[in-house]
Each structure stands twice: as C-alpha cells, then as structure tokens.
Coordinates of C-alpha atoms and ligand atoms in Angstrom, one line a residue:
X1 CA 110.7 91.6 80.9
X2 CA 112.0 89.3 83.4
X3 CA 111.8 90.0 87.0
X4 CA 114.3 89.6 89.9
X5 CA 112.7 87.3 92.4
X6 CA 114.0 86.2 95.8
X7 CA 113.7 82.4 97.1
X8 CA 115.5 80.9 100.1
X9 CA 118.1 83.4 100.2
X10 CA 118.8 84.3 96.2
X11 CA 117.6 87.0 94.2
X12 CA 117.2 84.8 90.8
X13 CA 115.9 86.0 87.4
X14 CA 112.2 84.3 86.7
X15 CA 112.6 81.4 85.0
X16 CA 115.6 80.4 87.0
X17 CA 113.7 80.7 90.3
X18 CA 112.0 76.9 91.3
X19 CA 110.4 75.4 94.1
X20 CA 110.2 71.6 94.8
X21 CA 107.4 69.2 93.4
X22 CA 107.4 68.1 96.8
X23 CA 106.5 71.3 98.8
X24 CA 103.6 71.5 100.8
X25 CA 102.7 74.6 99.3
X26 CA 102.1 73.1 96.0
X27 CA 100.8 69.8 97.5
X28 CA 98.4 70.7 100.3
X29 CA 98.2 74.4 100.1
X30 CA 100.3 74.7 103.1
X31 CA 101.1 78.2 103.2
X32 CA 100.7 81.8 104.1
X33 CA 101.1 84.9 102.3
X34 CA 101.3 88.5 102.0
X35 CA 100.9 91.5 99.6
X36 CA 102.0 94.5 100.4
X37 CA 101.4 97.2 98.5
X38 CA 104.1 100.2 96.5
X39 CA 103.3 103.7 95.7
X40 CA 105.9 106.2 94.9
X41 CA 108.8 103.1 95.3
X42 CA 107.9 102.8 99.1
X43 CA 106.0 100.2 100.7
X44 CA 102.6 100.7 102.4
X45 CA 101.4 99.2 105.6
X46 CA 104.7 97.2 106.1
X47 CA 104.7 96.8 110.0
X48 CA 100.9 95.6 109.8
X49 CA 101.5 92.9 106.9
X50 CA 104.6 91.6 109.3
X51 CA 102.9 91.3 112.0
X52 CA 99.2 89.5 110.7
X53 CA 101.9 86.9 108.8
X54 CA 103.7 86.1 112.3
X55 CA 100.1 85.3 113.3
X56 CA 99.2 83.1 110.3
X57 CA 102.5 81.4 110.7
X58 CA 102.0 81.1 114.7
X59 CA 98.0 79.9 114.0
X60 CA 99.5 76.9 111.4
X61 CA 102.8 76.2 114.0
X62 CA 104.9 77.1 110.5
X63 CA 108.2 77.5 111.4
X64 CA 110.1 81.1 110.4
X65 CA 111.5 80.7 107.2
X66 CA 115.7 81.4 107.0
X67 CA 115.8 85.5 106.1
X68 CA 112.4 86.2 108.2
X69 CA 114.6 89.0 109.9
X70 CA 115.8 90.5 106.7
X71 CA 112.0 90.8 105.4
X72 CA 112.2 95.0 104.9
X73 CA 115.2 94.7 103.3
X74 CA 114.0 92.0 101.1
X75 CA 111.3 94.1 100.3
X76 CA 112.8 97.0 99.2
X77 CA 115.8 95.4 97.4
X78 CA 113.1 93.4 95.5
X79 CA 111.3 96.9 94.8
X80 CA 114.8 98.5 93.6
X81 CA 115.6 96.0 91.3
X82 CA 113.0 96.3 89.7
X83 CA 112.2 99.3 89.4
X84 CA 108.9 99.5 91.0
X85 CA 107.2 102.6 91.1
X86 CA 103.6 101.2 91.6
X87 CA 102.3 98.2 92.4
X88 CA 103.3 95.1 95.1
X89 CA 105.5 92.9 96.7
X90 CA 104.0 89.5 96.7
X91 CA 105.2 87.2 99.7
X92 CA 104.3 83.4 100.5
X93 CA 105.8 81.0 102.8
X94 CA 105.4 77.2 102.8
X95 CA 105.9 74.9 105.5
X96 CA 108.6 73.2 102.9
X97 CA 109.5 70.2 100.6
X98 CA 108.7 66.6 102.6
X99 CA 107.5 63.4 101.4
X100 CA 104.0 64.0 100.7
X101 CA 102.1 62.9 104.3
X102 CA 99.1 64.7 106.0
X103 CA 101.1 65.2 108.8
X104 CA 103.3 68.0 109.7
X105 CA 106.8 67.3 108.9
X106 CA 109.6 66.9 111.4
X107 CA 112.2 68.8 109.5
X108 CA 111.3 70.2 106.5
X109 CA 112.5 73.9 105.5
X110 CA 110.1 76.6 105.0
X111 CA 110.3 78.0 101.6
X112 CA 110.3 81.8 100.9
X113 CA 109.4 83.4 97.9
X114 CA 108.8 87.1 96.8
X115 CA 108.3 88.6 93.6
X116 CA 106.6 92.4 92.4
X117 CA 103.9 93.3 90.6
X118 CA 104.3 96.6 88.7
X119 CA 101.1 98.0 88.1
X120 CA 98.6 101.6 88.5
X121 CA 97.1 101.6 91.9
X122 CA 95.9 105.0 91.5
X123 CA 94.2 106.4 88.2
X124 CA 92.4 103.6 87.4
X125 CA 89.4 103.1 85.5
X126 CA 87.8 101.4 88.8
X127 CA 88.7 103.6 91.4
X128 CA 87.2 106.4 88.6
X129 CA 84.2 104.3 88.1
X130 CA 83.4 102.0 91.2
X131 CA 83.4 98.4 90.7
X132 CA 80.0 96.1 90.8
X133 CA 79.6 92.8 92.5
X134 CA 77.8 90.2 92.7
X135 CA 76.6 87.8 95.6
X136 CA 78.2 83.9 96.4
X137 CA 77.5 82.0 99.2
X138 CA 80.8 81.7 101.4
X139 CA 81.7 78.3 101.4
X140 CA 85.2 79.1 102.3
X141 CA 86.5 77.1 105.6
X142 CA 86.4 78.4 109.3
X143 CA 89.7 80.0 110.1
X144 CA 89.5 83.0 107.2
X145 CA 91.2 85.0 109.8
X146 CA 94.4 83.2 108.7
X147 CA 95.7 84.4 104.9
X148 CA 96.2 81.0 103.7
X149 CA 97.3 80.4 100.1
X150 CA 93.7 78.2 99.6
X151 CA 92.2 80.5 97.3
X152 CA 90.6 78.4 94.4
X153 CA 86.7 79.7 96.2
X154 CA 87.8 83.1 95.9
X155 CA 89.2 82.7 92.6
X156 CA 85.9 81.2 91.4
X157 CA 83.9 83.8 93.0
X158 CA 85.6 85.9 90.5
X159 CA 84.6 83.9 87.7
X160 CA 81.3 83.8 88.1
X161 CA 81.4 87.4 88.9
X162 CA 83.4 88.0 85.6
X163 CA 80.2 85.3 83.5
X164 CA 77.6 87.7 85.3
X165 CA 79.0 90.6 84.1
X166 CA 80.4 91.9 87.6
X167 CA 83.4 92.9 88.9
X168 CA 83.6 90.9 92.3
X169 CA 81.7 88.8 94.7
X170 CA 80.8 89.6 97.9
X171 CA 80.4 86.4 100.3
X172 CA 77.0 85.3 102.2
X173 CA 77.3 83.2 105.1
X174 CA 74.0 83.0 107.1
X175 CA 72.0 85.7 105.8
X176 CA 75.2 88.2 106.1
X177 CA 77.9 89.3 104.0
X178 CA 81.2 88.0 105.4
X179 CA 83.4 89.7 103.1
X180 CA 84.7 90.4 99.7
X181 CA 86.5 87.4 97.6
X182 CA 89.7 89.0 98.0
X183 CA 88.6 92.1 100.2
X184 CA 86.7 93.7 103.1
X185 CA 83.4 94.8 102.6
X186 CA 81.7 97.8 103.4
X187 CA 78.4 99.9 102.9
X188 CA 77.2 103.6 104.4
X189 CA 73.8 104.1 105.5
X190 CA 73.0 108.0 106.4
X191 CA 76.5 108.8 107.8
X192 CA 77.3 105.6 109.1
X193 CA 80.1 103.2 107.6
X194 CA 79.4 99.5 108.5
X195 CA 81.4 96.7 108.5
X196 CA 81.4 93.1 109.7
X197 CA 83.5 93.1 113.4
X198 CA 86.3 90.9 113.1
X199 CA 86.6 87.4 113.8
X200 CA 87.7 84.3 112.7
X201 CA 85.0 84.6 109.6
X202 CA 87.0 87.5 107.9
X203 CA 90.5 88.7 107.2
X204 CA 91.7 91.0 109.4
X205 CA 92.2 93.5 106.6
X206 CA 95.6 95.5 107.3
X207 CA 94.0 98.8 105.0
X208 CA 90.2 98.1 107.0
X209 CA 92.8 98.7 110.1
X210 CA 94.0 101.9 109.0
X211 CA 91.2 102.6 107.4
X212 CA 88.6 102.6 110.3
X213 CA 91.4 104.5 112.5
X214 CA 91.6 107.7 109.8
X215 CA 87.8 107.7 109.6
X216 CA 87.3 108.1 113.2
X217 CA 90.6 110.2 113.4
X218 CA 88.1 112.0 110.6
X219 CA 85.1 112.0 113.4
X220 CA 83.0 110.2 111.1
X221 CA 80.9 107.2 112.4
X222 CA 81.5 103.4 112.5
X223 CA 79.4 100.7 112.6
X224 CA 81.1 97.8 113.3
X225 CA 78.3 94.8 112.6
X226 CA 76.7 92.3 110.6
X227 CA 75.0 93.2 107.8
X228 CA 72.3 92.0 105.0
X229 CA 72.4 91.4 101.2
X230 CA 69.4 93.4 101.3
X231 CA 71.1 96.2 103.3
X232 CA 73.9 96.2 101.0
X233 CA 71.6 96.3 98.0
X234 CA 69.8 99.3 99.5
X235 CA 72.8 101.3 101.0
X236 CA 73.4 105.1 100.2
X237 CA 77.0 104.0 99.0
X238 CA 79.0 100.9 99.3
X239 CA 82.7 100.4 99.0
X240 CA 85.6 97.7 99.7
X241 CA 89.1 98.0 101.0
X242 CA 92.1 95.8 100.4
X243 CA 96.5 96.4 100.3
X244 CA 95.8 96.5 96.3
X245 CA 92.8 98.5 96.1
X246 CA 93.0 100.9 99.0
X247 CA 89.4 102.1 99.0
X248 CA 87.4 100.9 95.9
X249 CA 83.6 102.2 95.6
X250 CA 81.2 99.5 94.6
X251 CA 78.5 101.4 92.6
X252 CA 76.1 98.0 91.8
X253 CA 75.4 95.0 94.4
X254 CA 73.9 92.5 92.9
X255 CA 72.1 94.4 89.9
X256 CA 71.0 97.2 92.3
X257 CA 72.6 100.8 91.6
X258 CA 74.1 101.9 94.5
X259 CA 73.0 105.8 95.1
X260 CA 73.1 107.1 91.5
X261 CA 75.5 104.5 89.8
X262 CA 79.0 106.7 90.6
X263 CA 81.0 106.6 93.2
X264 CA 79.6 108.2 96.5
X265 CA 80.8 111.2 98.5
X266 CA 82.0 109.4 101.5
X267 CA 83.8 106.1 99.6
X268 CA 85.9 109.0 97.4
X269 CA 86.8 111.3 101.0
X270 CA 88.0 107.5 102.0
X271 CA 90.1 106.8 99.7
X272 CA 91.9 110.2 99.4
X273 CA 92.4 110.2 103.7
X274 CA 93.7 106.6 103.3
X275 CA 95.5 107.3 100.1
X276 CA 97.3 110.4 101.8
X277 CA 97.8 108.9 105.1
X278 CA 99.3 105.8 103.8
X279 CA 101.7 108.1 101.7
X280 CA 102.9 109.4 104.6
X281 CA 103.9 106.7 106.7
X282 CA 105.6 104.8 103.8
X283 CA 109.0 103.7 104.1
Ligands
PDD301 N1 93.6 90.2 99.6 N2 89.7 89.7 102.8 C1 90.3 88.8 102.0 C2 89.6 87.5 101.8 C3 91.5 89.1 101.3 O1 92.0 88.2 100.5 C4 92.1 90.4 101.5 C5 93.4 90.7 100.8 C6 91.5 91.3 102.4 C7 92.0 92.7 102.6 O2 93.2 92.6 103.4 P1 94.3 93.7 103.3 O3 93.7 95.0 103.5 O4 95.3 93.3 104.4 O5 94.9 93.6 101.9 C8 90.3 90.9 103.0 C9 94.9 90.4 99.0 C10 95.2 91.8 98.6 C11 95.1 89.4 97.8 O6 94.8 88.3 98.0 O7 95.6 89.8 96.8

C-alpha cells in the first residue's frame, strides 16, 4: 500500500515524493531527525521530540525548515491519512540541496520530510520475551547528543548483532557502556536502576526522560552512572528504552543470562508505568 508522505509543504503519494541528488542529506549526512512514536492514533512524547530537534538543529546552525510551526499538525494529518493506529511518524530535516562543498551553504533550503510507520508497539514477541545483545566498541563520533542522520555504525552494530545471533549491540567506549545502537541502556542491581548520566556521549533519550521521572514518581531508586560490560553481564535484570520500544527487557548480554533468561520484575513494572503514562498524556 502506498503511503501519504509530506515534503516541503505537500502531502505526496510515495513514489511521487523526491528529494534532490544534491542535498546535503544524501551527500554529507547533513541532517537531523526524529521518531516519534503512535499508540491508539495519538502521538507520544511530542513536546519532548520538538524540543531535542530545535537543539540538534541549533547545535549544527541548520536553519528551520518552511512548515516548522505546523509540525503537530503535520504529524497528525500524516497519522490520519494513513490510518495509523500503531507505530511512528518518521521526521528528518536536511540542511538542503547546494552544490556539493564542505562548507555550509549560504542559501540553501532546508528540506523536510515525514512519513509513518504502521507497526505493533505493544504485544510483541520481544517485549514478551526480552531481547539479547551483544557488545561493539563505540566508534561513533563525539557529539552523540545530537540525533544526526549518520547512522551506518549503528546500523552495523545491528549486523553483527543479527551474525552473532543477538538482537542488539550495546556500545563500549573506555571500559563503559555508552549506550544502545539505537537506544538507552540500562541494568538493575538489587533495587537500583542504573544508567549512564547524560552528556555529549549519549542521546538524550526523550522515553529515558519520562522514564526516569515515573520511576522516581514510583519511589524506586536511580543510579545515574557509568557502568561495566561486566556489570551489565552480571546484573539482576537489564533493560533498554527508546520512542519505538518504550521499555524493552534484555534477558542475555553478551551470552550471559540475565536473572533467569525472562524478563525481570522491575523491567515489566517499567514498561507498564511508562506504557500507561505515556497513554495518558498523548495528544
Ligand atoms: N533511536 N540512543 C540512540 C543512539 C538512539 O538512536 C535512540 C533513538 C535513543 C533513544 O531515544 P528516544 O527515547 O528519544 O527514542 C537513544 C530512534 C528510535 C531511532 O533511531 O529509530
């Protein structure tokens, strides 16, 4: 079936939808992006995904793209159209078509582009079952903290997780797990959650926002802190978050079972709070 897609202003069928040869986007990976998530037609964590891509745009000096004030609307005209009941709204903006030069150009115009993605958020076999990852070393460059559209290391990570039989990789920079390929990373020891404090070595995950807020709303205790391959391998339960995965439990780290190989109490009461919370607040 062919989706409605909006660029620059138009809601175009699929194959009618097309970008430039010369944007930056496709040249030099000069863009940002966004997923935001849909559950029951509405979208999750809107006001959050705004406001991190007015940073990412701000961090690059990226110019607002014509329709930047129309982005809800977008959103949920996209979602109406169609028909998405579960799933995501996929957003990336370029810096624009110019001849190609390493420079920023003078006067190009950004280039804005959303599509869906209908699919099951909830039931699924992983959220069931827990994932299992592997480790990669994170080779990734120094400004992670801004969601760039350079994601040929993650999507390799993913590979080799996929040839070792895994699910995922988590990340090792400097003898600590930075994050997942596509997510934030997270382990309980006793009845601590710990996760890496932010900085500009992780995503600042819009769900690990809410996330952490509902589990201390929940009076249940944070650790917010580097920690080790070999503390992941030996945690009581270990879990990651992301816009498309909510709360995922990760029931094998690098061949180690995590607790007894299912998904542990405290990943589960996690994704049912942030599940119900985000629910609520959806517009
Ligand atoms: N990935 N870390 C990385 C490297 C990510 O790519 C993502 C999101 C996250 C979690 O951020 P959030 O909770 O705001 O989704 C952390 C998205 C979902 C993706 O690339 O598809």
């Amino acid at each position: 079936m062919s989706r409605i897609v909006y660029l620059n202003g138009d809601y175009l069928p699929e194959e009618e939808a097309k970008v430039s040869v010369f944007d930056r986007g496709f040249l030099m990976a000069d863009g940002v992006y966004e997923v935001t998530s849909v559950l029951d037609g509405k979208l999750l964590e809107f006001e959050g995904h705004l406001k991190r891509l007015e940073r990412s745009l701000s961090e690059l000096d990226m110019d607002k793209p014509e329709g930047f004030d129309d982005l809800l609307e977008i959103h949920r005209e996209l979602v109406k159209r169609n028909d998405v009941e579960q799933g995501g709204v996929y957003l990336q903006i370029t810096r624009g078509a110019a001849d190609r030069d390493f420079v920023y150009p003078k006067d190009a115009k950004p280039t804005l582009v959303l599509f869906t993605q209908s699919k099951p958020l909830l039931d699924t076999p992983a959220a069931a079952n827990g994932i299992s990852v592997i480790f990669a070393d994170d080779i990734r460059w120094g400004r992670r903290d801004i969601k760039t559209v350079q994601l040929l290391y993650p999507s390799m990570c993913k590979m080799m997780a996929k040839a070792a039989g895994a699910d995922d990789a988590w990340l090792v920079e400097d003898g600590f797990v930075t994050e997942g390929s596509s997510n934030n990373a997270y382990i309980v020891k006793g009845n601590k959650i710990i996760t890496r404090g932010l900085s500009n070595d992780i995503l600042h995950g819009i769900t690990r926002a809410s996330l952490l807020k509902y589990a201390s709303e929940a009076q249940m205790e944070i650790e917010e802190r580097n920690f080790t391959p070999d503390e992941a391998r030996d945690a009581d339960e270990a879990f990651i978050s992301s816009a498309s995965t909510f709360v995922m439990p990760v029931v094998k780290v690098d061949g180690s079972v995590i607790g007894d190989g299912t998904p542990g109490a405290v990943s589960k009461r996690l994704r049912e709070i942030y599940v119900d919370e985000s629910r609520k607040r959806a517009i």
